[in-house]
PDB file of C-alpha atoms in Angstrom:
ATOM      1  CA  SER A  18      38.502  17.830 -15.841  1.00 64.00           C
ATOM      2  CA  HIS A  19      37.642  14.109 -14.791  1.00 66.00           C
ATOM      3  CA  ILE A  20      37.457  15.737 -10.842  1.00 77.00           C
ATOM      4  CA  ALA A  21      35.068  18.972 -11.971  1.00 74.00           C
ATOM      5  CA  HIS A  22      32.779  16.046 -13.625  1.00 68.00           C
ATOM      6  CA  LEU A  23      32.661  13.863 -10.968  1.00 75.00           C
ATOM      7  CA  VAL A  24      31.769  16.564  -8.541  1.00 75.00           C
ATOM      8  CA  ASN A  25      29.198  17.926 -10.926  1.00 76.00           C
ATOM      9  CA  ARG A  26      27.641  14.779 -11.016  1.00 78.00           C
ATOM     10  CA  ARG A  27      27.879  14.348  -7.072  1.00 79.00           C
ATOM     11  CA  ILE A  28      26.431  17.522  -6.754  1.00 83.00           C
ATOM     12  CA  ALA A  29      23.413  16.711  -9.160  1.00 81.00           C
ATOM     13  CA  PHE A  30      22.653  13.352  -7.255  1.00 77.00           C
ATOM     14  CA  VAL A  31      22.682  15.058  -4.058  1.00 80.00           C
ATOM     15  CA  ASN A  32      20.476  17.784  -5.328  1.00 82.00           C
ATOM     16  CA  LYS A  33      18.032  15.214  -7.214  1.00 85.00           C
ATOM     17  CA  LYS A  34      17.732  13.222  -3.461  1.00 84.00           C
ATOM     18  CA  LEU A  35      16.747  16.498  -1.437  1.00 88.00           C
ATOM     19  CA  GLU A  36      14.066  17.120  -4.586  1.00 88.00           C
ATOM     20  CA  ARG A  37      12.825  13.547  -3.804  1.00 88.00           C
ATOM     21  CA  ILE A  38      12.906  13.870  -0.319  1.00 90.00           C
ATOM     22  CA  GLY A  39      11.175  17.040   0.153  1.00 91.00           C
ATOM     23  CA  LEU A  40       8.504  15.928  -2.475  1.00 90.00           C
ATOM     24  CA  LEU A  41       7.309  12.381  -0.261  1.00 91.00           C
ATOM     25  CA  GLU A  42       7.354  14.688   2.682  1.00 92.00           C
ATOM     26  CA  ARG A  43       5.095  17.479   1.370  1.00 93.00           C
ATOM     27  CA  GLN A  44       2.890  14.142  -0.259  1.00 93.00           C
ATOM     28  CA  ILE A  45       2.868  13.040   3.174  1.00 94.00           C
ATOM     29  CA  VAL A  46       1.625  15.889   4.904  1.00 95.00           C
ATOM     30  CA  ARG A  47      -1.081  15.978   2.526  1.00 95.00           C
ATOM     31  CA  LEU A  48      -2.576  12.959   2.719  1.00 94.00           C
ATOM     32  CA  GLN A  49      -2.567  12.789   6.638  1.00 94.00           C
ATOM     33  CA  LYS A  50      -4.133  15.776   6.085  1.00 95.00           C
ATOM     34  CA  HIS A  51      -6.930  14.316   3.518  1.00 94.00           C
ATOM     35  CA  ILE A  52      -6.990  11.110   6.156  1.00 94.00           C
ATOM     36  CA  SER A  53      -8.227  13.661   9.215  1.00 94.00           C
ATOM     37  CA  VAL A  54     -10.930  14.964   6.739  1.00 94.00           C
ATOM     38  CA  LEU A  55     -12.085  11.473   6.070  1.00 94.00           C
ATOM     39  CA  GLU A  56     -11.596  10.257   9.897  1.00 93.00           C
ATOM     40  CA  LEU A  57     -14.198  13.106  10.567  1.00 94.00           C
ATOM     41  CA  ARG A  58     -16.423  12.357   7.810  1.00 91.00           C
ATOM     42  CA  SER A  59     -16.301   8.220   8.674  1.00 92.00           C
ATOM     43  CA  ASN A  60     -17.382   9.208  12.334  1.00 92.00           C
ATOM     44  CA  LYS A  61     -20.107  11.467  11.243  1.00 91.00           C
ATOM     45  CA  TYR A  62     -21.148   8.612   9.056  1.00 88.00           C
ATOM     46  CA  SER A  63     -20.918   5.948  11.882  1.00 89.00           C
ATOM     47  CA  TRP A  64     -23.213   8.230  14.401  1.00 91.00           C
ATOM     48  CA  THR A  65     -25.577   8.892  11.714  1.00 89.00           C
ATOM     49  CA  ARG A  66     -25.947   5.328  11.072  1.00 88.00           C
ATOM     50  CA  VAL A  67     -26.711   4.504  14.951  1.00 88.00           C
ATOM     51  CA  ALA A  68     -29.144   7.334  14.908  1.00 90.00           C
ATOM     52  CA  ILE A  69     -30.873   6.265  11.973  1.00 86.00           C
ATOM     53  CA  PHE A  70     -31.235   2.561  13.165  1.00 87.00           C
ATOM     54  CA  PHE A  71     -31.939   3.284  16.955  1.00 87.00           C
ATOM     55  CA  GLY A  72     -34.447   6.231  15.876  1.00 89.00           C
ATOM     56  CA  GLY A  73     -36.199   5.052  12.934  1.00 83.00           C
ATOM     57  CA  LEU A  74     -36.575   1.527  14.939  1.00 83.00           C
ATOM     58  CA  GLY A  75     -38.100   3.301  18.053  1.00 87.00           C
ATOM     59  CA  LEU A  76     -40.192   5.501  15.578  1.00 84.00           C
ATOM     60  CA  ALA A  77     -41.524   2.516  13.226  1.00 81.00           C
ATOM     61  CA  LEU A  78     -42.429   0.617  16.984  1.00 84.00           C
ATOM     62  CA  LEU A  79     -44.284   3.582  18.588  1.00 84.00           C
ATOM     63  CA  ALA A  80     -46.239   3.923  15.077  1.00 81.00           C
ATOM     64  CA  PHE A  81     -46.801   0.367  14.994  1.00 77.00           C
ATOM     65  CA  PHE A  82     -48.415   0.411  18.453  1.00 82.00           C
ATOM     66  CA  LEU A  83     -49.981   3.554  18.399  1.00 78.00           C
ATOM     67  CA  LEU A  84     -51.068   3.964  15.232  1.00 79.00           C
ATOM     68  CA  ASN A  85     -51.572   1.056  12.850  1.00 81.00           C
ATOM     69  CA  ARG A  86     -49.350  -1.945  11.637  1.00 79.00           C
ATOM     70  CA  TRP A  87     -48.776  -0.493   8.292  1.00 79.00           C
ATOM     71  CA  SER A  88     -47.408   2.908   9.128  1.00 82.00           C
ATOM     72  CA  GLY A  89     -44.954   0.568  11.657  1.00 80.00           C
ATOM     73  CA  ILE A  90     -43.783  -1.291   8.829  1.00 84.00           C
ATOM     74  CA  GLY A  91     -43.763   1.576   6.614  1.00 84.00           C
ATOM     75  CA  LEU A  92     -41.354   3.178   9.175  1.00 83.00           C
ATOM     76  CA  ALA A  93     -39.253   0.206   9.419  1.00 85.00           C
ATOM     77  CA  VAL A  94     -38.888  -0.037   5.754  1.00 85.00           C
ATOM     78  CA  LEU A  95     -37.668   3.348   5.401  1.00 87.00           C
ATOM     79  CA  THR A  96     -35.483   3.241   7.995  1.00 86.00           C
ATOM     80  CA  PHE A  97     -33.426   0.354   6.530  1.00 88.00           C
ATOM     81  CA  GLY A  98     -33.430   2.117   3.422  1.00 89.00           C
ATOM     82  CA  LEU A  99     -32.030   5.060   4.873  1.00 88.00           C
ATOM     83  CA  PHE A 100     -29.495   2.991   7.094  1.00 87.00           C
ATOM     84  CA  ALA A 101     -28.462   1.107   3.925  1.00 89.00           C
ATOM     85  CA  PHE A 102     -27.713   4.514   2.064  1.00 89.00           C
ATOM     86  CA  ALA A 103     -25.752   5.503   4.621  1.00 89.00           C
ATOM     87  CA  ALA A 104     -23.865   2.623   4.646  1.00 90.00           C
ATOM     88  CA  ARG A 105     -23.079   2.378   1.104  1.00 91.00           C
ATOM     89  CA  PHE A 106     -21.639   5.622   1.806  1.00 90.00           C
ATOM     90  CA  HIS A 107     -19.633   4.959   4.920  1.00 91.00           C
ATOM     91  CA  ALA A 108     -17.956   2.016   3.131  1.00 92.00           C
ATOM     92  CA  ARG A 109     -16.766   4.468   0.420  1.00 92.00           C
ATOM     93  CA  ILE A 110     -15.029   6.916   2.873  1.00 92.00           C
ATOM     94  CA  GLU A 111     -13.702   3.869   4.289  1.00 92.00           C
ATOM     95  CA  ARG A 112     -12.003   2.348   1.481  1.00 90.00           C
ATOM     96  CA  SER A 113     -10.679   5.982   0.724  1.00 91.00           C
ATOM     97  CA  LEU A 114      -9.305   6.327   4.040  1.00 93.00           C
ATOM     98  CA  ALA A 115      -7.735   2.737   4.004  1.00 90.00           C
ATOM     99  CA  ARG A 116      -6.214   3.427   0.238  1.00 91.00           C
ATOM    100  CA  HIS A 117      -4.847   7.087   1.947  1.00 92.00           C
ATOM    101  CA  LYS A 118      -3.314   5.226   4.935  1.00 92.00           C
ATOM    102  CA  GLN A 119      -1.376   2.770   2.571  1.00 91.00           C
ATOM    103  CA  LEU A 120      -0.141   5.505   0.655  1.00 92.00           C
ATOM    104  CA  VAL A 121       1.061   6.962   3.804  1.00 93.00           C
ATOM    105  CA  TYR A 122       2.836   3.963   4.701  1.00 92.00           C
ATOM    106  CA  ILE A 123       4.449   3.599   1.304  1.00 92.00           C
ATOM    107  CA  ARG A 124       5.548   6.955   1.197  1.00 92.00           C
ATOM    108  CA  THR A 125       7.016   6.559   4.621  1.00 93.00           C
ATOM    109  CA  THR A 126       8.876   3.370   3.631  1.00 92.00           C
ATOM    110  CA  GLN A 127      10.315   4.979   0.771  1.00 92.00           C
ATOM    111  CA  LEU A 128      11.633   7.955   2.814  1.00 93.00           C
ATOM    112  CA  ALA A 129      13.027   5.243   5.201  1.00 93.00           C
ATOM    113  CA  ARG A 130      14.988   3.537   2.768  1.00 92.00           C
ATOM    114  CA  ILE A 131      16.598   6.935   1.400  1.00 90.00           C
ATOM    115  CA  HIS A 132      17.727   7.630   5.138  1.00 91.00           C
ATOM    116  CA  LEU A 133      18.417   3.894   5.458  1.00 90.00           C
ATOM    117  CA  ASN A 134      16.349   4.058   8.681  1.00 92.00           C
ATOM    118  CA  TRP A 135      16.211   0.375   8.981  1.00 91.00           C
ATOM    119  CA  ASP A 136      14.227   0.524  11.695  1.00 90.00           C
ATOM    120  CA  ALA A 137      11.394   1.873   9.605  1.00 91.00           C
ATOM    121  CA  ILE A 138      11.969  -0.160   6.653  1.00 90.00           C
ATOM    122  CA  PRO A 139      10.015  -3.296   6.837  1.00 87.00           C
ATOM    123  CA  PRO A 140      11.082  -6.512   7.264  1.00 82.00           C
ATOM    124  CA  ALA A 141      11.645  -8.825   4.266  1.00 75.00           C
ATOM    125  CA  TYR A 142      10.145 -12.436   4.139  1.00 72.00           C
ATOM    126  CA  PRO A 143      12.862 -14.676   5.844  1.00 67.00           C
ATOM    127  CA  VAL A 144      14.910 -16.398   3.557  1.00 69.00           C
ATOM    128  CA  ASP A 145      17.653 -19.461   4.455  1.00 64.00           C
ATOM    129  CA  ALA A 146      20.820 -18.326   3.909  1.00 63.00           C
ATOM    130  CA  ILE A 147      23.291 -20.490   1.213  1.00 65.00           C
ATOM    131  CA  GLY A 148      26.185 -21.783   3.731  1.00 65.00           C
ATOM    132  CA  ASP A 149      28.612 -22.019   1.001  1.00 73.00           C
ATOM    133  CA  HIS A 150      27.719 -18.941  -0.971  1.00 75.00           C
ATOM    134  CA  PRO A 151      30.657 -16.845  -2.140  1.00 75.00           C
ATOM    135  CA  PHE A 152      29.728 -13.471  -0.978  1.00 78.00           C
ATOM    136  CA  GLU A 153      26.121 -13.617   0.644  1.00 72.00           C
ATOM    137  CA  ILE A 154      27.402 -13.291   3.880  1.00 71.00           C
ATOM    138  CA  ASP A 155      30.685 -11.098   2.969  1.00 72.00           C
ATOM    139  CA  LEU A 156      28.756  -8.418   1.344  1.00 76.00           C
ATOM    140  CA  ASP A 157      25.612  -8.588   3.831  1.00 79.00           C
ATOM    141  CA  ILE A 158      23.291  -9.660   0.851  1.00 82.00           C
ATOM    142  CA  THR A 159      20.598 -11.116   3.217  1.00 80.00           C
ATOM    143  CA  GLY A 160      19.342 -10.739   6.475  1.00 79.00           C
ATOM    144  CA  PHE A 161      18.437  -7.528   8.464  1.00 84.00           C
ATOM    145  CA  ARG A 162      20.182  -4.420   7.002  1.00 87.00           C
ATOM    146  CA  SER A 163      21.117  -5.919   4.176  1.00 87.00           C
ATOM    147  CA  LEU A 164      20.926  -5.662   0.278  1.00 88.00           C
ATOM    148  CA  HIS A 165      17.501  -7.805   0.497  1.00 88.00           C
ATOM    149  CA  HIS A 166      16.530  -5.689   3.231  1.00 89.00           C
ATOM    150  CA  LEU A 167      16.959  -2.431   1.483  1.00 90.00           C
ATOM    151  CA  LEU A 168      15.343  -3.428  -2.113  1.00 89.00           C
ATOM    152  CA  ASN A 169      12.809  -5.801  -1.077  1.00 89.00           C
ATOM    153  CA  THR A 170       9.243  -4.236  -1.815  1.00 86.00           C
ATOM    154  CA  ALA A 171       7.621  -7.150  -2.753  1.00 83.00           C
ATOM    155  CA  VAL A 172       4.406  -8.008  -1.300  1.00 79.00           C
ATOM    156  CA  SER A 173       4.406 -11.729  -2.119  1.00 77.00           C
ATOM    157  CA  ARG A 174       6.556 -14.576  -0.539  1.00 79.00           C
ATOM    158  CA  GLU A 175       7.373 -15.470  -4.452  1.00 80.00           C
ATOM    159  CA  GLY A 176       8.813 -12.102  -5.261  1.00 83.00           C
ATOM    160  CA  SER A 177      10.655 -11.687  -2.023  1.00 84.00           C
ATOM    161  CA  GLN A 178      12.420 -14.978  -2.829  1.00 85.00           C
ATOM    162  CA  ARG A 179      13.047 -14.333  -6.499  1.00 86.00           C
ATOM    163  CA  LEU A 180      14.545 -10.922  -5.815  1.00 87.00           C
ATOM    164  CA  HIS A 181      16.809 -12.935  -3.121  1.00 86.00           C
ATOM    165  CA  ALA A 182      17.666 -15.547  -6.056  1.00 86.00           C
ATOM    166  CA  TRP A 183      18.672 -12.366  -8.387  1.00 88.00           C
ATOM    167  CA  LEU A 184      21.028 -10.775  -6.087  1.00 86.00           C
ATOM    168  CA  LEU A 185      22.916 -14.433  -5.391  1.00 85.00           C
ATOM    169  CA  ALA A 186      23.321 -15.219  -8.727  1.00 83.00           C
ATOM    170  CA  THR A 187      26.982 -16.288  -9.376  1.00 82.00           C
ATOM    171  CA  THR A 188      26.986 -16.349 -13.113  1.00 83.00           C
ATOM    172  CA  PRO A 189      24.673 -13.420 -14.019  1.00 79.00           C
ATOM    173  CA  ASP A 190      23.086 -13.630 -17.925  1.00 84.00           C
ATOM    174  CA  LEU A 191      23.998 -10.251 -19.324  1.00 87.00           C
ATOM    175  CA  HIS A 192      20.841 -10.562 -21.935  1.00 90.00           C
ATOM    176  CA  LEU A 193      18.685 -11.048 -19.254  1.00 89.00           C
ATOM    177  CA  LEU A 194      20.168  -8.311 -17.030  1.00 89.00           C
ATOM    178  CA  ARG A 195      19.122  -5.827 -20.087  1.00 91.00           C
ATOM    179  CA  GLN A 196      15.710  -7.144 -20.178  1.00 92.00           C
ATOM    180  CA  ARG A 197      15.393  -6.072 -16.769  1.00 89.00           C
ATOM    181  CA  GLN A 198      17.084  -2.824 -17.277  1.00 91.00           C
ATOM    182  CA  THR A 199      14.799  -2.144 -20.076  1.00 93.00           C
ATOM    183  CA  LEU A 200      11.592  -2.981 -18.052  1.00 91.00           C
ATOM    184  CA  VAL A 201      13.170  -0.690 -15.139  1.00 89.00           C
ATOM    185  CA  ASN A 202      13.604   1.993 -17.345  1.00 91.00           C
ATOM    186  CA  GLU A 203       9.999   1.683 -18.369  1.00 91.00           C
ATOM    187  CA  LEU A 204       8.763   1.405 -14.635  1.00 88.00           C
ATOM    188  CA  ALA A 205      10.589   4.198 -13.555  1.00 86.00           C
ATOM    189  CA  PRO A 206       8.449   7.093 -14.445  1.00 87.00           C
ATOM    190  CA  LEU A 207       5.054   4.980 -13.735  1.00 89.00           C
ATOM    191  CA  THR A 208       5.166   6.510 -10.273  1.00 86.00           C
ATOM    192  CA  LEU A 209       1.419   6.319  -9.977  1.00 86.00           C
ATOM    193  CA  PHE A 210       1.286   2.724 -11.554  1.00 88.00           C
ATOM    194  CA  ARG A 211       3.796   1.647  -9.381  1.00 87.00           C
ATOM    195  CA  ASP A 212       2.118   3.342  -6.161  1.00 87.00           C
ATOM    196  CA  LYS A 213      -1.440   1.952  -6.835  1.00 86.00           C
ATOM    197  CA  LEU A 214      -0.301  -1.738  -8.073  1.00 85.00           C
ATOM    198  CA  GLN A 215       1.716  -1.681  -4.396  1.00 85.00           C
ATOM    199  CA  MET A 216      -1.311  -0.106  -2.734  1.00 87.00           C
ATOM    200  CA  ASN A 217      -3.783  -2.360  -3.939  1.00 84.00           C
ATOM    201  CA  SER A 218      -1.570  -5.616  -2.816  1.00 79.00           C
ATOM    202  CA  LEU A 219      -0.567  -4.263   0.568  1.00 81.00           C
ATOM    203  CA  LEU A 220      -4.920  -3.619   1.090  1.00 81.00           C
ATOM    204  CA  ALA A 221      -5.012  -7.568  -0.278  1.00 74.00           C
ATOM    205  CA  SER A 222      -2.034  -8.917   2.155  1.00 69.00           C
ATOM    206  CA  LYS A 223      -4.251  -7.372   5.043  1.00 64.00           C
ATOM    207  CA  ARG A 224      -7.042  -9.346   4.021  1.00 52.00           C
ATOM    208  CA  SER A 225      -5.011 -12.753   4.365  1.00 45.00           C
ATOM    209  CA  SER A 226      -1.582 -12.647   6.121  1.00 45.00           C
ATOM    210  CA  GLU A 227       1.298 -10.238   6.300  1.00 47.00           C
ATOM    211  CA  GLN A 228       2.535 -11.494   3.184  1.00 49.00           C
ATOM    212  CA  LEU A 229       0.582 -13.046  -0.010  1.00 53.00           C
ATOM    213  CA  GLU A 230       1.235 -16.493  -1.406  1.00 58.00           C
ATOM    214  CA  GLY A 231       1.623 -15.428  -5.135  1.00 61.00           C
ATOM    215  CA  LYS A 232      -1.326 -17.589  -6.269  1.00 65.00           C
ATOM    216  CA  ARG A 233      -3.631 -15.903  -3.887  1.00 64.00           C
ATOM    217  CA  LEU A 234      -2.414 -12.634  -4.983  1.00 62.00           C
ATOM    218  CA  LEU A 235      -3.184 -13.466  -8.691  1.00 67.00           C
ATOM    219  CA  HIS A 236      -6.430 -14.736  -7.546  1.00 71.00           C
ATOM    220  CA  TRP A 237      -7.722 -11.475  -5.893  1.00 65.00           C
ATOM    221  CA  LEU A 238      -6.513  -9.200  -8.698  1.00 68.00           C
ATOM    222  CA  ASP A 239      -8.754 -11.527 -11.300  1.00 72.00           C
ATOM    223  CA  ALA A 240     -11.590 -10.674  -8.934  1.00 74.00           C
ATOM    224  CA  GLN A 241     -10.852  -7.190  -8.329  1.00 67.00           C
ATOM    225  CA  GLN A 242     -10.993  -6.892 -12.480  1.00 67.00           C
ATOM    226  CA  SER A 243     -14.006  -9.221 -12.990  1.00 66.00           C
ATOM    227  CA  LEU A 244     -15.599  -6.780 -10.769  1.00 61.00           C
ATOM    228  CA  SER A 245     -14.863  -3.505 -12.675  1.00 58.00           C
TER     229      SER A 245
END
């Protein structure tokens, strides 16, 4: 019957939701364990760099005054070489640590959206309400605990504003909506791609401000592509 069909669909939806929640929670646990390991390695490299710098510099000075000038210079060059080598590996660990922390942040906010934990959902970039809009206020489209707040995962200001404009469209374009739905269906299974894109965008935004301007984000992406 129709009712049984609806019940089965509801059960399937709930099971899929619980499966998604369990998957995200397990991923967060694994990422946090990896973060702990990386933090220990980072601390070791920090102390190693300190030991190499001061220990090597001290030995170089002793050799310079007690042995000869060239011995001191040789030890100094060796010290700076070892220090640069350790710094390079330390920087790799720090980059990996930053990426893992951003992935934990992404997973945590995804869980918050599933549970409607509004306090844990990052606030959307503020947009001005349209006073005479037919449904923006009545349907809680914008503002805190709104549809825009729930759906907005944009890192750039322009992205947040574009989502705002889409949600407030009073005369939807059916052809345009189908195009967007096609793109969403293509992106939906690309979880790793979407997470990496958001992670890199967040890493870029931390170097400038809370939310990037679109042009600055595109410039950063072009710079990363030229380096690869």
